[in-house]
Short mmCIF file of C-alpha atoms and ligand atoms in Angstrom, two decimals:
data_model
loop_
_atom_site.label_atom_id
_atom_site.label_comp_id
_atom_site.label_asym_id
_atom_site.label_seq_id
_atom_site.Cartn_x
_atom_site.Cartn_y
_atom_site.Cartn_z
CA UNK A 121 0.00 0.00 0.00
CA UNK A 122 1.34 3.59 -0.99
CA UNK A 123 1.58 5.98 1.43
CA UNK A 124 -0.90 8.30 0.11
CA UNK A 125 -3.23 5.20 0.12
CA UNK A 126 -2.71 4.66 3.86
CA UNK A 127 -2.64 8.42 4.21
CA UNK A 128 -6.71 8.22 3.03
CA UNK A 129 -7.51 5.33 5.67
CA UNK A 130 -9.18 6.30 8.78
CA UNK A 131 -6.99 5.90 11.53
CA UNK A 132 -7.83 6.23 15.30
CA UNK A 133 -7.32 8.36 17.89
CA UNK A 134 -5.15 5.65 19.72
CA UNK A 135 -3.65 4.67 16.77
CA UNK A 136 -2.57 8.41 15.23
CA UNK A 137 -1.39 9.31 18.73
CA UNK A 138 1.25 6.65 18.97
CA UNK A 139 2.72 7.22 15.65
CA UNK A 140 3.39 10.61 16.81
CA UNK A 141 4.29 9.94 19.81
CA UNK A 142 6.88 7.28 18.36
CA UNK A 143 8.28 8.96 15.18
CA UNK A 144 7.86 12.85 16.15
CA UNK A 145 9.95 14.79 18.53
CA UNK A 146 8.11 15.51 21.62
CA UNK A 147 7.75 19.38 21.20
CA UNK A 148 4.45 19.73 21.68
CA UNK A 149 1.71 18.32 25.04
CA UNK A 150 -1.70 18.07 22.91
CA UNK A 151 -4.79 17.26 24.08
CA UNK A 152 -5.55 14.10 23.00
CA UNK A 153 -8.14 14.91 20.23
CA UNK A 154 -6.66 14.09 16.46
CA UNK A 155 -8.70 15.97 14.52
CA UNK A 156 -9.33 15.11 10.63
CA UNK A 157 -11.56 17.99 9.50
CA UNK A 158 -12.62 21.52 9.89
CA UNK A 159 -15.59 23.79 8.59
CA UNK A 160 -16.14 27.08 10.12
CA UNK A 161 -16.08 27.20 13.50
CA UNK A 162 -15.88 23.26 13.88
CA UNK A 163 -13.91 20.49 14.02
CA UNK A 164 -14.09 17.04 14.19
CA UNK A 165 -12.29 14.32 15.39
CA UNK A 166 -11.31 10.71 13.77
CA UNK A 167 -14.02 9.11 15.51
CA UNK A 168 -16.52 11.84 14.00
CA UNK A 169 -16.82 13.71 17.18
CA UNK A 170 -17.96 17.07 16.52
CA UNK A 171 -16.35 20.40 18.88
CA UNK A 172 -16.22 24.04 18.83
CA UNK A 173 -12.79 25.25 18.10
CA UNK A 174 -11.70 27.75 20.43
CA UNK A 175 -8.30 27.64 20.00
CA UNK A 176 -8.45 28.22 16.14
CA UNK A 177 -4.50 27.86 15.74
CA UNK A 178 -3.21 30.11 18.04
CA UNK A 179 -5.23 32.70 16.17
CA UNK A 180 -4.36 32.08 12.95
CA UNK A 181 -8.03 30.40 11.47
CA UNK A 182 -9.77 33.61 12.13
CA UNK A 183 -11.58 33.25 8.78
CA UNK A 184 -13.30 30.05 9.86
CA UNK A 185 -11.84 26.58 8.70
CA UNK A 186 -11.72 25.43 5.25
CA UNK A 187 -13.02 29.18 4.07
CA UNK A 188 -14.07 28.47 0.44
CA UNK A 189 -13.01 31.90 -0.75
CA UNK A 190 -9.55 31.06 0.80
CA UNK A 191 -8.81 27.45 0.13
CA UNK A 192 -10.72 28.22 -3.67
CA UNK A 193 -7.77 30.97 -4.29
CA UNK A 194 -5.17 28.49 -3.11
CA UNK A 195 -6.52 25.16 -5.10
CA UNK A 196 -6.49 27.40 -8.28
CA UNK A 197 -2.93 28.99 -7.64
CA UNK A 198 -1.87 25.82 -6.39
CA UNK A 199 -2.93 24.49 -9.97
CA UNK A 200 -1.37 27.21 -12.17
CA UNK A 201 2.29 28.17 -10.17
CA UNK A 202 3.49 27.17 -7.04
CA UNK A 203 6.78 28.12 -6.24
CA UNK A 204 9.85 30.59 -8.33
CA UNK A 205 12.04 31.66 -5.68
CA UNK A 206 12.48 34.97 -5.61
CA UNK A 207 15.39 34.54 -8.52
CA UNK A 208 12.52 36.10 -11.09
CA UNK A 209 9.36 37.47 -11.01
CA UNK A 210 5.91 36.17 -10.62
CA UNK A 211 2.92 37.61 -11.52
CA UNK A 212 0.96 37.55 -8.30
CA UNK A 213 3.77 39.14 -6.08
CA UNK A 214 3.10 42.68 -7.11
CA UNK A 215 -0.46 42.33 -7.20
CA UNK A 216 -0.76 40.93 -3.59
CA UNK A 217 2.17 43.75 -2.49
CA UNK A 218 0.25 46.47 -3.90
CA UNK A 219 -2.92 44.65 -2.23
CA UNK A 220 -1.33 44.16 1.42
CA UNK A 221 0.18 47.91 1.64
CA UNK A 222 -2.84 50.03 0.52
CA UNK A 223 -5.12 47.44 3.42
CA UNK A 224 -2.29 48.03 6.15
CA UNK A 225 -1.15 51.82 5.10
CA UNK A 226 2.50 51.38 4.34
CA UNK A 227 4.74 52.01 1.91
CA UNK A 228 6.21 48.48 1.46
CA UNK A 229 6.17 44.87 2.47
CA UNK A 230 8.71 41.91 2.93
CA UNK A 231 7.28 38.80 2.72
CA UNK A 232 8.34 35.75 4.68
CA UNK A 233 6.72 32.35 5.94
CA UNK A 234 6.07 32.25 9.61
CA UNK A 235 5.62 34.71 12.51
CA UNK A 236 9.08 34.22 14.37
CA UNK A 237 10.30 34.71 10.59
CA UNK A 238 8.80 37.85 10.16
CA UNK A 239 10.26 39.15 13.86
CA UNK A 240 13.86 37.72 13.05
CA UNK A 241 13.62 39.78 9.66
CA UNK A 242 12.16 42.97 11.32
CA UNK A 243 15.37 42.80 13.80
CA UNK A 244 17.95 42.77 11.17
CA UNK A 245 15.62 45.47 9.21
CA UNK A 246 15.63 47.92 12.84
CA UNK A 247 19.25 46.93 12.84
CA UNK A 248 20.59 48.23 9.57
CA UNK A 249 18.18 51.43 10.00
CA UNK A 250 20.07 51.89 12.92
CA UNK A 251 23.54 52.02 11.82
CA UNK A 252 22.56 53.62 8.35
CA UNK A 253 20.27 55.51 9.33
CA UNK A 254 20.44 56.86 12.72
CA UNK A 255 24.34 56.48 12.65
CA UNK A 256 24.49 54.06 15.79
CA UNK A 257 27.70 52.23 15.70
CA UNK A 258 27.82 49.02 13.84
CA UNK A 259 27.37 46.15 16.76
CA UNK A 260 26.16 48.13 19.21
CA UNK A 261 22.67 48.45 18.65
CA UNK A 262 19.68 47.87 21.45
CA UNK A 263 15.89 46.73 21.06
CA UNK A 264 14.01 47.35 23.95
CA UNK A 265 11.68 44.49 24.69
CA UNK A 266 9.07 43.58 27.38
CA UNK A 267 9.16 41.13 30.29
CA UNK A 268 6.69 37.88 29.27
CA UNK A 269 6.89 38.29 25.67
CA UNK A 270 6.32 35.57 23.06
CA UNK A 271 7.68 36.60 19.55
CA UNK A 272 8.42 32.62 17.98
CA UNK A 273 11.04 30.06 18.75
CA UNK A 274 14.63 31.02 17.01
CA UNK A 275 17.72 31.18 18.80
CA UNK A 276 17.82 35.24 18.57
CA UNK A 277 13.91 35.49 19.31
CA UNK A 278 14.39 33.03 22.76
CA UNK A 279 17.68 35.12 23.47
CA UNK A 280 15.24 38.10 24.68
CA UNK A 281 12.50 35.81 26.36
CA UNK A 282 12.15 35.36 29.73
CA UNK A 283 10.48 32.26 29.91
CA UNK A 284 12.96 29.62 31.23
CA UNK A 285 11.24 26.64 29.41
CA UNK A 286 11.43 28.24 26.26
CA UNK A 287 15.30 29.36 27.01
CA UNK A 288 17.18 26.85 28.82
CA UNK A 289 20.03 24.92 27.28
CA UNK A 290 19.77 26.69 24.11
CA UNK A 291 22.27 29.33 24.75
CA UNK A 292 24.68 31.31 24.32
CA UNK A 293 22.39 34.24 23.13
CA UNK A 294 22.17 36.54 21.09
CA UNK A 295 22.98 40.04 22.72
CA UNK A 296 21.58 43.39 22.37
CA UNK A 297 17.95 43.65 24.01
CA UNK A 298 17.32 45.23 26.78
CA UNK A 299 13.71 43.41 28.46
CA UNK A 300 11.56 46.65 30.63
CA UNK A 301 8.80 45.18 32.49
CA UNK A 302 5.33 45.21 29.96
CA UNK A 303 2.66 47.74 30.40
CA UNK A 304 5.35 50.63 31.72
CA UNK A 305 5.67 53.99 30.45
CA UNK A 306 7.96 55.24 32.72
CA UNK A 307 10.35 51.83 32.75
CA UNK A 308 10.35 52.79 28.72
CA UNK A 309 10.90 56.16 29.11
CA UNK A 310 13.60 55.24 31.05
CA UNK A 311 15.32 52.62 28.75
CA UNK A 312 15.11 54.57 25.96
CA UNK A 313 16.90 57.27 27.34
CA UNK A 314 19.27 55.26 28.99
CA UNK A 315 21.87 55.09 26.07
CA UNK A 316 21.96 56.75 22.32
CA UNK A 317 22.46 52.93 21.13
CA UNK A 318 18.37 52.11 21.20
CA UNK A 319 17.13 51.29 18.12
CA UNK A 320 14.04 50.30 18.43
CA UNK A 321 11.39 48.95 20.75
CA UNK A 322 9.75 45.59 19.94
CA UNK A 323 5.64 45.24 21.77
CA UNK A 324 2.69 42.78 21.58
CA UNK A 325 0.11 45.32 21.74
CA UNK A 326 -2.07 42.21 23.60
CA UNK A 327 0.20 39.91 25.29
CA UNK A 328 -1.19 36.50 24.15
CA UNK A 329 1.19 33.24 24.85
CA UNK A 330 1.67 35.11 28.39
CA UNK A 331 -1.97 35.04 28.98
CA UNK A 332 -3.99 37.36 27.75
CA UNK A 333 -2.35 40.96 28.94
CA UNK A 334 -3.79 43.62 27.73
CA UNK A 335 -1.91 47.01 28.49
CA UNK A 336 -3.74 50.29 29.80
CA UNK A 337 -5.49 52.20 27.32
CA UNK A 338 -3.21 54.76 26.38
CA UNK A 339 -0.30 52.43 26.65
CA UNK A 340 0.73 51.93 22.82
CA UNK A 341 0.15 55.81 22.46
CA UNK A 342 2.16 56.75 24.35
CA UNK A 343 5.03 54.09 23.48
CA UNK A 344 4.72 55.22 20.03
CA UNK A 345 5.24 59.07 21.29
CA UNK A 346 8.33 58.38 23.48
CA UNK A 347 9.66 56.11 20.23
CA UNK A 348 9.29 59.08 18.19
CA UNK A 349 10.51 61.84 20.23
CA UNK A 350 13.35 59.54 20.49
CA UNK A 351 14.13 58.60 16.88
CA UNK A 352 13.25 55.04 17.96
CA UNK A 353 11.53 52.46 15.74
CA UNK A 354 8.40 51.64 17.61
CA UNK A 355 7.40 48.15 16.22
CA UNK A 356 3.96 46.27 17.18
CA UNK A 357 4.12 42.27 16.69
CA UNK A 358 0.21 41.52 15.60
CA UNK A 359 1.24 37.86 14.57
CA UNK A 360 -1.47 36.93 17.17
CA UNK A 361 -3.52 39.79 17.76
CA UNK A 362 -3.41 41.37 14.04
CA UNK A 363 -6.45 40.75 11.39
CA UNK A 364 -9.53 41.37 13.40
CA UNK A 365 -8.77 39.15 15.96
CA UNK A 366 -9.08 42.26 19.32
CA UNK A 367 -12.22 43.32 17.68
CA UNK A 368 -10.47 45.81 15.28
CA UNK A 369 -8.26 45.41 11.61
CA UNK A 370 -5.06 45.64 14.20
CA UNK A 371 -4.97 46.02 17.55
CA UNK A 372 -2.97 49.08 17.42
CA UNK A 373 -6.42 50.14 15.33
CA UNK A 374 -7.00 51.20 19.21
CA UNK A 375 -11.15 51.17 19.35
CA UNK A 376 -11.48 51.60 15.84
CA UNK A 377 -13.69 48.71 14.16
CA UNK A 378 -13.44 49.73 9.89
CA UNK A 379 -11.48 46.30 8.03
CA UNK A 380 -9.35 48.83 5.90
CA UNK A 381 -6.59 50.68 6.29
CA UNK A 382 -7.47 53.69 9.43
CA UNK A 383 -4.35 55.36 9.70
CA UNK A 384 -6.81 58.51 9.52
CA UNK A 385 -8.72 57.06 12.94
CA UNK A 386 -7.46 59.31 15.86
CA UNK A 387 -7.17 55.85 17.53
CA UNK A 388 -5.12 54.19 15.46
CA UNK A 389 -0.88 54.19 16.67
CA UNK A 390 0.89 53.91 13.24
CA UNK A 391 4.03 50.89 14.02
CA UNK A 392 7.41 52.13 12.32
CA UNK A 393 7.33 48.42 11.79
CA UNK A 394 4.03 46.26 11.89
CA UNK A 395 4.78 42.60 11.87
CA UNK A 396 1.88 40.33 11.10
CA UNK A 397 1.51 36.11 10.52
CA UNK A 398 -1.01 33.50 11.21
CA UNK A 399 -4.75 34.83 9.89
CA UNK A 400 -3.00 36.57 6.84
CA UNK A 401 -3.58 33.43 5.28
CA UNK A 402 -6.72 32.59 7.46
CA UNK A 403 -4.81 29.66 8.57
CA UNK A 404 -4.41 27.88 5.13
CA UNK A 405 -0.93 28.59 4.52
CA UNK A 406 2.27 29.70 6.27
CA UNK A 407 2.06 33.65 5.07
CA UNK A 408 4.09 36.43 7.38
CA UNK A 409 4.43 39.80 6.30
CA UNK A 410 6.48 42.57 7.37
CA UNK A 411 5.72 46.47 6.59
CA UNK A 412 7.40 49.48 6.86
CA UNK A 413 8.01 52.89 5.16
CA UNK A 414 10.60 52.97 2.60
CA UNK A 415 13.03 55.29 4.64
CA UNK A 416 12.87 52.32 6.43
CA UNK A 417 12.75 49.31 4.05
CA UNK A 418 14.50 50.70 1.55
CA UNK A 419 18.21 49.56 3.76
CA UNK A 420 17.40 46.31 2.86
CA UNK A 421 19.26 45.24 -0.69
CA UNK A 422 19.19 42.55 -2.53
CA UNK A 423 21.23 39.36 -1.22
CA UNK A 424 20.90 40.59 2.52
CA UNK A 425 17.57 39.08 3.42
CA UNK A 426 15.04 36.52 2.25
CA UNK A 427 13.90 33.11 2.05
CA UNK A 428 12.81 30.58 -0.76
CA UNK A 429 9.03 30.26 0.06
CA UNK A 430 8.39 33.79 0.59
CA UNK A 431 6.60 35.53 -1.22
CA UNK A 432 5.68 32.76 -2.99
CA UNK A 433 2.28 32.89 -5.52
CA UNK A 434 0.23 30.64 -3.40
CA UNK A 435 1.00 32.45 -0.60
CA UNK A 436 -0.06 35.56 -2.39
CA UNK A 437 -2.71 34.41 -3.64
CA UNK A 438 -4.45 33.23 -0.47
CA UNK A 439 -3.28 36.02 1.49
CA UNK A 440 -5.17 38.54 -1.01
CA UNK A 441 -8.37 36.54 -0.26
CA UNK A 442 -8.00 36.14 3.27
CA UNK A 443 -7.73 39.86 4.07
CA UNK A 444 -10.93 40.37 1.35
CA UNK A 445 -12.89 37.81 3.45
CA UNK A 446 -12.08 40.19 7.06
CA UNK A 447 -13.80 42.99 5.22
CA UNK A 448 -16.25 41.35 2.98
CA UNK A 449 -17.40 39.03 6.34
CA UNK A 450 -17.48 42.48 8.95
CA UNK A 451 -14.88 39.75 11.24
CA UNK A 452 -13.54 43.07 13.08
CA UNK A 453 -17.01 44.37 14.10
CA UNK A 454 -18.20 40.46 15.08
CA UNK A 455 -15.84 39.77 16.83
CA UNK A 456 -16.18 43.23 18.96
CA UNK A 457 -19.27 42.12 19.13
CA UNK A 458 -19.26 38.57 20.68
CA UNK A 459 -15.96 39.14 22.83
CA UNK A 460 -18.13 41.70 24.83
CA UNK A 461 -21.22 38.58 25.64
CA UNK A 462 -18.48 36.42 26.10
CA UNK A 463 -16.71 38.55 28.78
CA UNK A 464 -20.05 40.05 30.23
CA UNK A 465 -21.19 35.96 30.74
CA UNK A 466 -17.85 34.62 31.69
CA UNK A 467 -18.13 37.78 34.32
CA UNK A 468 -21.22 37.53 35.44
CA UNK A 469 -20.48 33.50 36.46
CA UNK A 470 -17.15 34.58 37.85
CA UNK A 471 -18.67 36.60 40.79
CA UNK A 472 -20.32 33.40 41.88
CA UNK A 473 -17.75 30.94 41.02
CA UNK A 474 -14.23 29.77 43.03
CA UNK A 475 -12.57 27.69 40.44
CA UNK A 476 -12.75 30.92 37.99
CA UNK A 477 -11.01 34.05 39.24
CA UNK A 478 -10.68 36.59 36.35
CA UNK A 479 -12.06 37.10 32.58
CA UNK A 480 -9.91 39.46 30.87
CA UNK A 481 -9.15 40.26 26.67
CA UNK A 482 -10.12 41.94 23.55
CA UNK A 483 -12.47 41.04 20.80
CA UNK A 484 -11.93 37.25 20.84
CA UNK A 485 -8.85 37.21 22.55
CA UNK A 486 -9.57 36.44 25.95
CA UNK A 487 -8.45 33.90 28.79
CA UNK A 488 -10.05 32.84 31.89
CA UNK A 489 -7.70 32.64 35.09
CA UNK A 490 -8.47 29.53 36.73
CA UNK A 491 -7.89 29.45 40.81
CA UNK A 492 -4.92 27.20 41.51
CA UNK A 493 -1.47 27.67 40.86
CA UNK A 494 0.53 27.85 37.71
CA UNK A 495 1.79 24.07 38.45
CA UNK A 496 -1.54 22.47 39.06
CA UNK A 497 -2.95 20.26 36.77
CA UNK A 498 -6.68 22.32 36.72
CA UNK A 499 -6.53 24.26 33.83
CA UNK A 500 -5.39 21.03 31.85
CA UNK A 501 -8.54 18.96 33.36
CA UNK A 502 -10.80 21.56 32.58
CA UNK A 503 -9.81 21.87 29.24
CA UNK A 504 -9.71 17.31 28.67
CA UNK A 505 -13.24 17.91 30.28
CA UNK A 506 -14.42 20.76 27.62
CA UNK A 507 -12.78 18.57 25.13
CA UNK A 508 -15.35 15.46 26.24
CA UNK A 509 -18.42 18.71 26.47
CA UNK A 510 -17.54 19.82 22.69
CA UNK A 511 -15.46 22.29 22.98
CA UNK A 512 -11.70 22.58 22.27
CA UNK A 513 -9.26 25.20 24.23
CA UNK A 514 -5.74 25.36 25.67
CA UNK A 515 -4.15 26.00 28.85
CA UNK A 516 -1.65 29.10 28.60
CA UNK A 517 0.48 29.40 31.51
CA UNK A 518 -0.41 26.59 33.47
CA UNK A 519 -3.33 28.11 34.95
CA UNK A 520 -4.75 30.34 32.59
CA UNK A 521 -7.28 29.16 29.87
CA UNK A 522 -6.94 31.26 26.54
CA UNK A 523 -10.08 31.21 24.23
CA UNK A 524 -10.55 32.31 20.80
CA UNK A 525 -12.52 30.91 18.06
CA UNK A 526 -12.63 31.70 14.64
CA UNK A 527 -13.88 35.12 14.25
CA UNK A 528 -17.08 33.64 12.00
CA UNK A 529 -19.09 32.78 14.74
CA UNK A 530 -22.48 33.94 15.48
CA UNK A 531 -23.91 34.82 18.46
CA UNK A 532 -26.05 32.05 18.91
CA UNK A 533 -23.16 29.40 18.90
CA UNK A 534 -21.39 31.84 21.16
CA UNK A 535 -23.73 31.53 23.42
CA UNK A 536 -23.89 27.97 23.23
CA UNK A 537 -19.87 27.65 24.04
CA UNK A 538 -20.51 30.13 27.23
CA UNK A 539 -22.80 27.80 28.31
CA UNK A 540 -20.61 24.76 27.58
CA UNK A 541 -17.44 26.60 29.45
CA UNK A 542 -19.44 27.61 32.37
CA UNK A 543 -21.08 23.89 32.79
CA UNK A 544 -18.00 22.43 32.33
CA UNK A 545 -16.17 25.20 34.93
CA UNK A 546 -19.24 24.00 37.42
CA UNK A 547 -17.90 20.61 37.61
CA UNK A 548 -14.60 21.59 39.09
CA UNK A 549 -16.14 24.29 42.07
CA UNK A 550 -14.22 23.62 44.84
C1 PLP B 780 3.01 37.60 19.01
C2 PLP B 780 3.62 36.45 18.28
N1 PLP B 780 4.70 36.65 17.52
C3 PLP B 780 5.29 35.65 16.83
C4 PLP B 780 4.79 34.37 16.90
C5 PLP B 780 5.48 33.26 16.17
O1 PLP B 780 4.74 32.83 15.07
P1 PLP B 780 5.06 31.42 14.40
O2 PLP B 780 4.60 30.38 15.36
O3 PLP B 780 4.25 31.42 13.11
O4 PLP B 780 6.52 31.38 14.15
C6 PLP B 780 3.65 34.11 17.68
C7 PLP B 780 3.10 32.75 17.79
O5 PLP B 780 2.29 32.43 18.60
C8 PLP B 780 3.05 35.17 18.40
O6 PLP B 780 1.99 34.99 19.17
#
C-alpha cells in the first residue's frame, strides 16, 4: 500500500497518537483529540466527534476553517504556479504587495513564511536602520523588549524571552535587548533614554502566549510618542492579535472597528514596523508579512535578506483573499461584538464561582484565570473535560485558559460555548 493510500484510511485516535508519539519529537503536550476535519467554526475528530474550536490555531483560522473563498484561491494557484524563488518574477507578487500595503497603510512589504520569521527579519531590518540611518555604531545596537513576551522560537527570538522553558540549554544568546517590564511607560521612558544605542522597541500590543495581557489604554500611544521623540523604531508584533482578531483590523487600530486601512482614525498608533503572521492566510498557509516605510525598508538590498518560500504565488494568492474575506465578512465588528457577551457571561459567572477568578481580553482574545497555581494540573482537566463537552481550548500558563474561536461565529453558537465553558467550569467548584 502507498503511502498516500494509507494516508486516506481512517486511523484512530489511539492509533494516530502513537505514531506521533513514536516517530515525532516531543515538542508539543496536545490534548488528545486528532482531529481530521474543519468547517467554520468546527472540528471534528477521527471518531466523528464534533467540537467548537476555540483555540483556532493560536489565532491564525480567524476566517473560519476550510473558508471556500480562501482554500478556492489556493486550489487554483496551487494548480497554475506554485513556487519561483524569488530569482525572477511572478505575476501575483506585485499584485498581492500592492494589495497588502494600501489594506495596512504602508509604503512596502517583505514577505516571509512564519511569525518568528517575520520578527527575526524585522530585527535585522531595525538593525541596519540603525547604523545607516540613525548612525548608531555598527554592533552596538539595542531593542528594547518587554518582560513575558512571546515573539516565535529562534535562537535570537528566545535570546530576549524570559520564559525559562522556552530558554534553557539553548544558549549562548544573542545580545543586544534590553527586556523593561510590559505595560510601563515610565520603565520605557527610562530605557530609551538610557543610552543613544536604542534602536528600536519591539511590543505585543495584547500579550497573548503570556496570557492574555492587555496594556492600559493609552499604553501603545504613548510608546509610540516616546519612540518618536526619540528617533526610535516603535514596532507592534500583531502575529497573534493582528487581522480582526481584538475586535479591530489591528490592535494598534485602538477602538477603531473599519477592516481597511485607518491610519486617519485618531485611535489608530501607526508601528514604524508592523509585523503580522497566522490569519494573513486565514490559517491555510504559512504567510508572514512585514511592513514598513521605505526610509525604512528601503536599507534592505538585494542578497541581505530573504527566504525561498516567501513571497511565494500561493502564498499571495491566499493572502489577497484572506484579508478580502475580514472585510467582505465584517470579522472586526463580530468579533467586537461577541468578545463583549463572552466577557459580560464569563463575568457575570465569575462573581459566583471559586474555580474561575478573572475574565480578561479583547475582541476574541480572551483567557479565563483559573484558581490554583501555575503548576496544578486544573486548567489542563478543565480543558480534557471541555474537550469530552464539545469544545476545544488550551491552557496558557499553566493556569490560565486562553479562548478564541474563529472570528465567523455567530452569536447564537457563542452563546452555546458560554454555556458549555461555564457547565463544564461547574464541575470543578471547589
Ligand atoms: C506575538 C507572536 N509573535 C510571533 C509568533 C510566532 O509565530 P510562528 O509560530 O508562526 O513562528 C507568535 C506565535 O504564537 C506570536 O503569538
Amino acid at each position: 500500500m502507498s503511502v498516500l493510500e494509507k494516508m486516506s484510511q481512517n486511523l484512530g485516535t489511539a492509533e494516530a497518537i502513537a505514531l506521533e508519539e513514536k516517530y515525532g519529537a516531543h515538542n508539543y503536550h496536545p490534548l488528545p483529540v486528532v482531529l481530521s476535519r474543519g468547517e467554520g467554526v468546527y472540528v471534528w475528530d477521527v471518531e466523528g466527534k464534533k467540537y467548537y474550536d476555540f483555540l483556532s490555531a493560536y489565532s491564525a483560522v480567524n476566517q473560519g476553517h476550510c473558508h471556500p473563498k480562501i482554500v478556492g484561491a489556493m486550489v487554483q494557484q496551487a494548480q497554475t504556479l506554485t513556487l519561483t524563488s524569488r530569482a525572477f518574477y511572478n505575476d501575483k507578487l506585485g499584485v498581492y504587495e500592492q494589495f497588502v500595503t494600501h489594506y495596512f497603510g504602508f509604503d512596502k512589504v517583505l514577505p516571509m513564511n512564519t511569525g518568528a520569521e517575520a520578527v527575526e527579519t524585522t530585527l535585522k531590518l531595525c538593525r541596519k536602520w540603525a547604523y545607516e540611518q540613525k548612525g548608531i555604531n555598527e554592533n552596538e545596537a539595542q531593542i528594547i523588549v518587554c518582560d513575558g513576551n512571546f515573539h516565535g522560537r529562534t535562537t535570537t527570538i528566545i535570546s530576549f524571552s524570559n520564559d525559562e522553558n522556552a530558554r534553557k540549554n539553548f544558549g549562548p544568546y544573542t545580545a543586544g535587548f534590553i527586556s523593561i517590564p510590559y505595560d510601563d511607560i515610565e520603565a520605557l521612558e527610562k530605557a530609551v533614554n538610557s543610552s543613544k544605542n536604542i534602536a528600536g522597541f519591539l511590543v505585543e500590543p495584547i500579550q497573548g502566549e503570556a496570557g492574555v495581557y492587555t496594556p492600559s489604554e493609552d499604553f501603545i500611544k504613548r510608546a509610540k510618542a516616546i519612540c518618536q521623540a526619540n528617533n526610535v523604531l516603535f514596532i507592534a508584533d500583531e502575529v497573534q492579535t493582528g487581522i480582526a482578531r481584538t475586535g479591530s483590523l489591528l490592535a494598534v487600530c485602538g477602538n477603531c472597528t473599519c477592516e481597511a486601512k485607518c491610519e486617519k482614525q485618531e485611535t489608530y498608533t501607526q508601528p514604524d514596523i508592523l509585523i503580522l503572521g497566522k490569519a494573513l492566510s486565514g490559517g491555510a498557509y504559512p504567510v508572514s508579512a512585514v511592513l514598513a516605510n521605505d526610509s525604512i525598508m528601503n536599507v534592505i538590498k538585494p542578497g541581505q535578506h530573504g527566504s525561498t518560500f516567501g513571497g511565494n504565488p500561493v502564498a499571495a494568492a491566499v493572502a489577497m483573499a484572506a484579508l478580502e474575506v475580514v472585510a467582505e465578512e465584517n470579522l472586526a465588528q463580530n468579533a467586537r461584538k461577541l468578545g463583549k457577551i463572552f466577557r459580560d457571561e464569563l463575568g457575570k459567572f465569575i462573581e459566583t464561582s471559586n474555580i474561575a477568578t478573572l475574565v480578561r481580553g479583547k475582541g476574541l482574545l480572551n483567557a479565563v484565570v483559573i484558581n490554583d497555581t501555575e503548576e496544578s494540573d486544573t486548567a489542563w482537566n478543565i480543558c480534557v473535560r471541555l474537550a469530552e463537552n464539545g469544545l476545544l481550548a488550551k491552557p496558557t500558563h499553566g493556569n490560565i485558559i486562553r479562548f478564541a474561536p474563529p472570528l465567523v461565529m455567530t452569536e447564537e453558537q457563542l452563546r452555546d460555548c458560554v454555556a458549555i465553558i461555564i457547565n463544564t467550569l461547574k464541575e470543578f467548584e471547589k
